[in-house]
Tab-separated table of C-alpha atoms and ligand atoms in Angstrom:
chain	number	residue	atom	x	y	z
A	1	ALA	CA	25.511	4.313	41.828
A	2	LYS	CA	26.974	4.097	37.523
A	3	ALA	CA	25.122	1.504	36.916
A	4	GLN	CA	21.941	4.185	37.897
A	5	ASP	CA	23.751	7.192	35.205
A	6	LEU	CA	24.039	4.702	33.006
A	7	ALA	CA	20.045	4.150	33.142
A	8	GLN	CA	19.720	7.357	32.714
A	9	GLU	CA	21.397	8.467	29.633
A	10	LYS	CA	19.920	5.589	28.175
A	11	VAL	CA	15.827	7.520	29.348
A	12	SER	CA	17.476	10.884	27.838
A	13	ALA	CA	18.906	9.253	24.844
A	14	ALA	CA	15.182	7.450	24.199
A	15	LYS	CA	13.449	10.578	24.792
A	16	ASN	CA	14.492	11.991	21.510
A	17	VAL	CA	14.116	8.553	19.487
A	18	ALA	CA	10.444	8.241	17.889
A	19	PHE	CA	9.261	6.066	14.840
A	20	ILE	CA	6.750	6.550	12.124
A	21	PHE	CA	5.205	3.066	10.767
A	22	ASP	CA	4.185	2.246	7.299
A	23	ILE	CA	1.215	0.370	8.414
A	24	ASP	CA	0.958	-2.292	5.143
A	25	GLY	CA	3.160	-5.165	3.982
A	26	VAL	CA	5.049	-3.703	7.726
A	27	LEU	CA	2.973	-4.433	10.741
A	28	VAL	CA	-0.051	-6.053	9.283
A	29	HIS	CA	-0.879	-7.217	5.274
A	30	GLY	CA	-4.827	-6.272	4.656
A	31	ASP	CA	-6.242	-8.040	7.966
A	32	ARG	CA	-3.519	-9.971	8.485
A	33	VAL	CA	-0.940	-9.768	11.585
A	34	ILE	CA	2.846	-9.537	10.887
A	35	PRO	CA	3.609	-10.916	14.201
A	36	GLU	CA	6.985	-9.413	14.431
A	37	GLY	CA	4.926	-5.837	14.224
A	38	ALA	CA	2.357	-7.057	17.044
A	39	LYS	CA	5.999	-7.497	19.131
A	40	THR	CA	6.819	-4.141	17.480
A	41	LEU	CA	4.502	-2.494	19.764
A	42	GLU	CA	4.634	-4.185	22.471
A	43	ILE	CA	7.903	-3.154	23.253
A	44	LEU	CA	7.862	0.162	22.168
A	45	ASN	CA	4.410	1.135	24.612
A	46	GLY	CA	6.766	-0.438	27.274
A	47	GLN	CA	7.945	-3.571	26.649
A	48	ASN	CA	11.781	-3.279	27.143
A	49	GLU	CA	14.873	-3.313	29.687
A	50	LEU	CA	14.208	0.467	30.692
A	51	GLY	CA	9.874	0.207	30.099
A	52	LEU	CA	8.982	2.815	28.968
A	53	LYS	CA	7.550	4.495	26.028
A	54	ILE	CA	8.678	5.116	22.787
A	55	PRO	CA	6.425	7.294	20.408
A	56	HIS	CA	5.644	6.160	17.123
A	57	ILE	CA	3.049	7.312	14.735
A	58	PHE	CA	1.550	5.736	11.511
A	59	LEU	CA	1.981	6.887	8.295
A	60	THR	CA	-0.588	5.086	5.546
A	61	ASN	CA	-1.733	5.601	2.159
A	62	GLY	CA	-4.583	3.722	2.938
A	63	SER	CA	-7.960	5.249	2.559
A	64	GLY	CA	-11.885	4.415	2.403
A	65	LYS	CA	-12.575	4.473	6.338
A	66	PRO	CA	-13.256	6.992	9.037
A	67	GLU	CA	-10.054	7.139	11.105
A	68	ALA	CA	-10.899	5.939	14.383
A	69	GLU	CA	-12.401	3.081	13.236
A	70	ARG	CA	-9.345	1.882	11.251
A	71	CYS	CA	-7.501	2.182	14.230
A	72	ALA	CA	-10.211	0.108	16.506
A	73	GLN	CA	-9.633	-2.365	13.779
A	74	LEU	CA	-5.638	-2.190	13.617
A	75	SER	CA	-5.264	-1.838	17.323
A	76	LYS	CA	-7.364	-5.675	17.128
A	77	ILE	CA	-5.052	-7.088	14.609
A	78	LEU	CA	-2.033	-5.714	16.347
A	79	ASN	CA	-3.557	-6.240	20.015
A	80	SER	CA	-1.990	-2.644	20.733
A	81	PRO	CA	-3.819	0.261	21.683
A	82	ILE	CA	-3.647	3.073	18.343
A	83	SER	CA	-4.646	6.241	18.606
A	84	THR	CA	-6.412	8.492	15.955
A	85	LYS	CA	-3.550	11.172	17.073
A	86	GLN	CA	-0.819	8.962	16.122
A	87	PHE	CA	-2.684	7.930	12.874
A	88	ILE	CA	-2.711	9.483	9.175
A	89	GLN	CA	-3.950	8.039	6.629
A	90	SER	CA	-4.186	9.584	3.245
A	91	HIS	CA	-7.039	11.327	3.354
A	92	THR	CA	-6.016	12.919	6.686
A	93	PRO	CA	-4.224	15.895	6.127
A	94	MET	CA	-7.398	16.604	3.461
A	95	SER	CA	-9.579	17.216	6.378
A	96	ALA	CA	-7.915	21.041	6.228
A	97	LEU	CA	-9.797	21.402	2.668
A	98	ALA	CA	-12.740	21.539	4.863
A	99	GLU	CA	-12.473	25.225	5.641
A	100	TYR	CA	-12.008	26.478	1.581
A	101	TYR	CA	-14.879	23.848	-0.322
A	102	SER	CA	-18.168	24.154	0.796
A	103	THR	CA	-19.631	22.068	-1.844
A	104	VAL	CA	-17.451	19.252	-2.513
A	105	LEU	CA	-17.579	15.563	-4.883
A	106	VAL	CA	-16.180	12.779	-3.014
A	107	VAL	CA	-14.877	10.180	-5.219
A	108	GLY	CA	-13.750	6.016	-4.352
A	109	GLY	CA	-14.164	3.177	-1.721
A	110	GLU	CA	-17.161	1.426	-0.588
A	111	GLY	CA	-20.481	2.841	-0.301
A	112	TYR	CA	-20.641	5.688	1.414
A	113	ARG	CA	-18.134	5.262	3.446
A	114	CYS	CA	-16.112	8.949	1.819
A	115	ARG	CA	-18.683	10.555	2.416
A	116	GLU	CA	-18.800	9.327	6.118
A	117	VAL	CA	-14.809	10.460	5.966
A	118	ALA	CA	-15.588	13.827	4.524
A	119	GLU	CA	-18.324	14.581	6.654
A	120	LYS	CA	-16.516	13.887	9.957
A	121	TYR	CA	-13.382	16.124	8.543
A	122	GLY	CA	-16.170	18.788	8.674
A	123	PHE	CA	-16.717	19.188	5.257
A	124	LYS	CA	-20.629	20.874	5.067
A	125	ASP	CA	-21.685	19.608	2.189
A	126	VAL	CA	-20.354	16.372	0.416
A	127	VAL	CA	-21.560	14.965	-3.250
A	128	VAL	CA	-20.709	11.792	-3.723
A	129	PRO	CA	-20.781	10.239	-7.687
A	130	ASN	CA	-23.874	8.333	-7.127
A	131	ASP	CA	-25.624	11.302	-5.389
A	132	ILE	CA	-25.510	13.343	-9.296
A	133	VAL	CA	-26.007	9.290	-11.385
A	134	ALA	CA	-29.584	9.808	-9.515
A	135	TRP	CA	-30.309	13.110	-10.620
A	136	ASP	CA	-29.424	11.825	-14.317
A	137	GLU	CA	-28.955	8.892	-15.115
A	138	SER	CA	-27.974	9.750	-18.423
A	139	ILE	CA	-24.974	10.711	-17.621
A	140	ALA	CA	-23.400	7.458	-16.599
A	141	PRO	CA	-24.745	5.694	-19.842
A	142	TYR	CA	-23.166	2.368	-18.802
A	143	ARG	CA	-23.677	2.574	-14.948
A	144	THR	CA	-26.727	0.389	-13.598
A	145	PHE	CA	-28.559	1.972	-11.149
A	146	GLY	CA	-29.788	-0.622	-8.729
A	147	THR	CA	-32.700	0.179	-6.048
A	148	TRP	CA	-30.171	0.017	-2.929
A	149	GLU	CA	-28.221	2.754	-4.886
A	150	ARG	CA	-30.989	5.272	-5.765
A	151	ALA	CA	-33.087	4.651	-2.256
A	152	SER	CA	-29.430	5.566	-0.379
A	153	ALA	CA	-28.407	8.296	-2.830
A	154	ARG	CA	-29.223	12.157	-2.771
A	155	PRO	CA	-29.441	13.425	-5.717
A	156	ARG	CA	-30.886	17.213	-6.203
A	157	ASP	CA	-31.155	18.962	-9.181
A	158	PHE	CA	-27.489	19.679	-10.060
A	159	SER	CA	-27.843	22.481	-12.207
A	160	LYS	CA	-28.972	24.919	-10.049
A	161	HIS	CA	-25.796	24.172	-8.072
A	162	ASN	CA	-21.573	24.485	-8.253
A	163	ILE	CA	-19.063	21.809	-6.437
A	164	ASP	CA	-16.518	23.868	-4.970
A	165	ALA	CA	-13.534	21.935	-5.594
A	166	ILE	CA	-13.505	17.670	-6.772
A	167	LEU	CA	-11.689	14.840	-3.874
A	168	VAL	CA	-10.537	11.708	-4.654
A	169	PHE	CA	-10.589	10.018	-1.830
A	170	SER	CA	-10.342	6.018	-2.403
A	171	ASP	CA	-10.062	3.351	-5.410
A	172	SER	CA	-12.243	4.165	-7.948
A	173	ARG	CA	-14.675	1.164	-7.434
A	174	ASP	CA	-16.169	2.531	-11.102
A	175	TYR	CA	-13.768	4.472	-13.591
A	176	ALA	CA	-16.560	4.958	-16.030
A	177	THR	CA	-19.070	6.376	-14.547
A	178	ASP	CA	-15.812	8.823	-11.988
A	179	ALA	CA	-13.903	10.060	-14.668
A	180	GLN	CA	-17.396	10.779	-16.890
A	181	ILE	CA	-18.169	13.015	-13.983
A	182	ILE	CA	-14.808	14.422	-13.010
A	183	MET	CA	-14.304	15.154	-17.080
A	184	ASP	CA	-17.474	16.987	-17.168
A	185	LEU	CA	-16.804	18.816	-13.744
A	186	LEU	CA	-13.239	19.913	-14.770
A	187	GLN	CA	-14.784	21.140	-18.213
A	188	SER	CA	-17.533	22.990	-16.613
A	189	GLU	CA	-17.960	26.405	-16.037
A	190	ASN	CA	-16.931	26.108	-12.099
A	191	GLY	CA	-18.362	22.963	-11.024
A	192	ARG	CA	-22.329	23.524	-12.324
A	193	LEU	CA	-22.694	20.262	-14.217
A	194	GLY	CA	-24.476	20.806	-17.849
A	195	THR	CA	-22.571	23.680	-18.273
A	196	LYS	CA	-19.385	23.659	-20.534
A	197	ALA	CA	-16.148	26.646	-19.444
A	198	LYS	CA	-14.856	29.266	-22.158
A	199	ASP	CA	-11.758	29.004	-20.239
A	200	PRO	CA	-11.090	25.787	-19.583
A	201	VAL	CA	-8.260	26.937	-17.105
A	202	SER	CA	-10.142	29.580	-15.061
A	203	GLN	CA	-12.732	28.278	-14.103
A	204	ARG	CA	-11.709	24.825	-14.240
A	205	ILE	CA	-12.318	24.097	-10.191
A	206	PRO	CA	-9.262	21.790	-8.641
A	207	ILE	CA	-9.319	18.049	-7.861
A	208	TYR	CA	-7.110	16.925	-5.318
A	209	PHE	CA	-6.241	12.870	-4.808
A	210	SER	CA	-5.377	11.799	-1.256
A	211	HIS	CA	-2.269	9.482	-3.056
A	212	GLY	CA	-0.530	8.789	-5.584
A	213	ASP	CA	0.272	5.294	-6.128
A	214	LEU	CA	0.111	3.487	-8.906
A	215	LEU	CA	0.107	-0.118	-8.074
A	216	CYS	CA	-1.164	-1.344	-4.906
A	217	PRO	CA	-0.062	-4.858	-3.108
A	218	THR	CA	-3.268	-7.354	-2.653
A	219	GLU	CA	-4.029	-11.440	-2.948
A	220	HIS	CA	-3.794	-11.662	-6.563
A	221	LYS	CA	-0.516	-12.769	-8.010
A	222	TYR	CA	0.276	-9.273	-9.206
A	223	PRO	CA	-0.468	-5.871	-7.872
A	224	ARG	CA	-3.608	-4.425	-8.762
A	225	MET	CA	-3.366	-0.400	-10.432
A	226	SER	CA	-4.516	2.051	-7.661
A	227	GLN	CA	-5.432	5.722	-7.546
A	228	GLY	CA	-2.294	6.904	-9.234
A	229	THR	CA	-3.461	4.860	-12.513
A	230	PHE	CA	-6.475	6.678	-12.706
A	231	ARG	CA	-5.210	10.065	-12.134
A	232	LEU	CA	-2.727	9.357	-14.833
A	233	ALA	CA	-6.167	8.294	-16.838
A	234	LEU	CA	-8.052	12.002	-16.178
A	235	GLU	CA	-4.787	13.522	-17.266
A	236	ALA	CA	-4.549	11.958	-20.060
A	237	MET	CA	-7.828	12.066	-20.883
A	238	TYR	CA	-8.500	15.566	-20.076
A	239	LYS	CA	-5.316	16.932	-21.651
A	240	ALA	CA	-6.590	15.205	-25.410
A	241	ILE	CA	-10.139	16.628	-25.046
A	242	THR	CA	-8.832	20.021	-24.014
A	243	GLY	CA	-5.478	20.667	-24.665
A	244	VAL	CA	-4.034	21.598	-21.797
A	245	GLU	CA	-2.949	20.247	-19.266
A	246	LEU	CA	-4.324	19.155	-15.350
A	247	GLU	CA	-3.568	20.954	-12.717
A	248	ARG	CA	-3.722	18.750	-10.015
A	249	THR	CA	-2.773	18.277	-6.159
A	250	ILE	CA	-1.117	14.672	-5.221
A	251	TYR	CA	-1.416	14.021	-0.737
A	252	GLY	CA	0.060	11.208	0.981
A	253	LYS	CA	3.489	9.506	0.414
A	254	PRO	CA	6.356	10.668	-0.565
A	255	GLU	CA	4.579	14.424	-0.872
A	256	LYS	CA	6.810	16.948	1.112
A	257	ALA	CA	3.092	18.036	2.613
A	258	THR	CA	1.904	14.927	4.283
A	259	TYR	CA	5.081	14.502	5.488
A	260	THR	CA	5.154	18.017	6.653
A	261	TYR	CA	1.867	16.493	8.739
A	262	ALA	CA	2.950	13.543	10.107
A	263	ASP	CA	6.161	15.927	11.664
A	264	GLU	CA	3.890	18.147	13.407
A	265	CYS	CA	1.690	15.598	14.431
A	266	LEU	CA	4.622	13.325	15.870
A	267	THR	CA	5.772	16.714	18.064
A	268	SER	CA	2.083	16.611	19.628
A	269	TRP	CA	2.466	12.965	19.844
A	270	MET	CA	6.307	13.500	21.161
A	271	GLU	CA	5.149	15.864	23.790
A	272	GLU	CA	1.969	14.162	25.627
A	273	ILE	CA	4.029	10.302	26.086
A	274	HIS	CA	6.450	12.390	27.492
A	275	SER	CA	4.867	15.086	29.164
A	276	GLU	CA	6.501	18.063	28.092
A	277	LYS	CA	7.856	19.067	24.052
A	278	VAL	CA	10.620	17.038	23.381
A	279	LEU	CA	11.629	17.548	19.234
A	280	PRO	CA	11.838	15.183	17.654
A	281	GLN	CA	15.631	14.660	16.571
A	282	ASN	CA	16.144	10.334	15.459
A	283	VAL	CA	13.721	10.278	13.661
A	284	TYR	CA	13.496	6.281	11.750
A	285	MET	CA	10.509	5.761	9.088
A	286	ILE	CA	9.676	2.532	8.779
A	287	GLY	CA	8.766	1.013	5.214
A	288	ASP	CA	8.267	-1.708	2.708
A	289	ASN	CA	7.833	0.565	0.072
A	290	PRO	CA	11.161	2.369	-1.458
A	291	GLN	CA	9.300	4.787	-4.016
A	292	SER	CA	6.658	5.983	-1.169
A	293	ASP	CA	8.288	5.639	2.475
A	294	ILE	CA	11.122	5.193	2.101
A	295	ILE	CA	12.003	8.416	-0.788
A	296	GLY	CA	9.769	10.546	0.745
A	297	GLY	CA	11.481	10.176	4.383
A	298	ASN	CA	14.991	10.503	2.941
A	299	LEU	CA	13.327	13.563	1.938
A	300	TYR	CA	12.399	14.512	4.801
A	301	GLY	CA	15.399	14.080	6.775
A	302	TRP	CA	14.821	10.860	8.364
A	303	ASN	CA	16.522	8.098	8.883
A	304	THR	CA	14.580	5.094	6.994
A	305	CYS	CA	14.500	1.441	7.306
A	306	LEU	CA	13.527	-0.704	4.628
A	307	VAL	CA	11.827	-4.078	5.810
A	308	LYS	CA	11.598	-7.380	3.379
A	309	THR	CA	7.497	-7.774	3.901
A	310	GLY	CA	6.686	-6.468	1.791
A	311	VAL	CA	6.270	-4.324	-1.935
A	312	HIS	CA	10.757	-4.743	-1.521
A	313	GLN	CA	12.575	-8.104	-1.740
A	314	GLY	CA	15.710	-9.028	-1.465
A	315	ASP	CA	18.675	-8.727	0.464
A	316	GLU	CA	19.347	-5.411	-1.696
A	317	ASN	CA	18.679	-1.881	-0.703
A	318	ASP	CA	16.590	0.083	-3.379
A	319	LYS	CA	19.602	0.771	-5.879
A	320	GLU	CA	17.299	4.535	-6.362
A	321	ASN	CA	16.061	5.496	-3.351
A	322	PRO	CA	18.836	3.315	-0.588
A	323	ALA	CA	17.253	3.482	3.128
A	324	SER	CA	19.928	5.249	5.299
A	325	MET	CA	19.863	1.963	7.592
A	326	GLY	CA	19.285	-0.686	4.841
A	327	VAL	CA	17.299	-3.381	4.846
A	328	PHE	CA	16.146	-5.580	7.507
A	329	GLU	CA	13.697	-9.247	7.165
A	330	ASN	CA	11.204	-7.279	9.086
A	331	VAL	CA	10.041	-4.803	11.516
A	332	LEU	CA	11.241	-5.715	14.538
A	333	HIS	CA	15.035	-6.445	12.924
A	334	ALA	CA	15.062	-2.851	12.063
A	335	ILE	CA	13.438	-1.575	15.734
A	336	VAL	CA	15.653	-3.375	17.364
A	337	THR	CA	18.817	-2.546	15.753
A	338	VAL	CA	17.885	1.158	15.944
A	339	LEU	CA	17.472	1.395	19.991
A	340	ARG	CA	20.584	-0.804	19.878
A	341	LYS	CA	21.994	1.952	17.748
A	342	GLU	CA	20.196	4.767	19.940
A	343	LEU	CA	20.216	3.983	23.905
B	1	G3P	O1	-1.746	1.739	-1.921
B	1	G3P	C1	-2.656	1.565	-0.392
B	1	G3P	C2	-2.607	0.885	0.465
B	1	G3P	O2	-2.642	0.111	1.183
B	1	G3P	C3	-0.838	1.362	0.890
B	1	G3P	O3	-0.706	1.932	2.772
B	1	G3P	O4	0.507	1.760	4.774
B	1	G3P	O5	1.366	0.408	2.776
B	1	G3P	O6	1.182	2.966	3.244
B	1	G3P	P1	0.644	1.302	2.992
B	2	MG	MG1	3.759	-0.628	2.754
């Protein structure tokens, strides 16, 4: 009976535990699995001494593909089912903006993938820079526009339509063209190309960025510039040309709005896993980047674990943004330590 009581206690304790995983540098490196990541998901999906599913969601600053496609790809790499209901990428919370803006310029990503993402989010009229170049090639003097681009773009007379907001969803593949079009729009009268605003502030359309990461580790020896550097360049150009600061909104980690969104997502996912409403009490964020995952988790009041398989190197905790649970060799070490402590 005692053993049964103990098991029951562990089951109750397990109900309040939940994990939030960063993806790149924790579970995978690009398309390559981190083996301890796959093992971790196996354990949390029920291969543990209690045979219990332990709720977990994924919070990544990744971008550029529809959620369903990214989940299918990750499920395959990690050999565990991953639902879109437990998955948040940098632009996921931006879907809420579809209620406020009808015609939007979506910037970044491969080909027309981000147009597809925005349409899936419910934006009614999604314009991409290629549509504008196809309308007036002189807008981007250094752009060589190929046959494929010309055939696949959706040009219209943009001097007759307003763009309501600019949404940078992913990394720019062509800084010169994208920055030129964004600057033109920011200085226009309410997003009408071919016009110049009399007042740079009141007539300016809003601009949103899906995350603020300056650098991104890739196969190159040194990390490569990411969306954050593109934003810094735009801010500097805008200030130098107009004399006013560019107001902008940034999503993604470590922004609070993204953590609030993740908290809501986790609460519903826990309800689905436990078939009853259980508030996430002992939440553990596991990440490799002190300046994004860890600072955001700490500020939000979650426990944080820093792993050594990505951006952070070495056994020392980060000085400025130390993880509350310390540094771990990998994600498996982190979750095993947490489960030992909690159950
Ligand atoms: O910065 C973009 C992306 O590669 C970061 O991914 O999963 O570490 O937030 P993640
Ligand atoms: Mg990471």
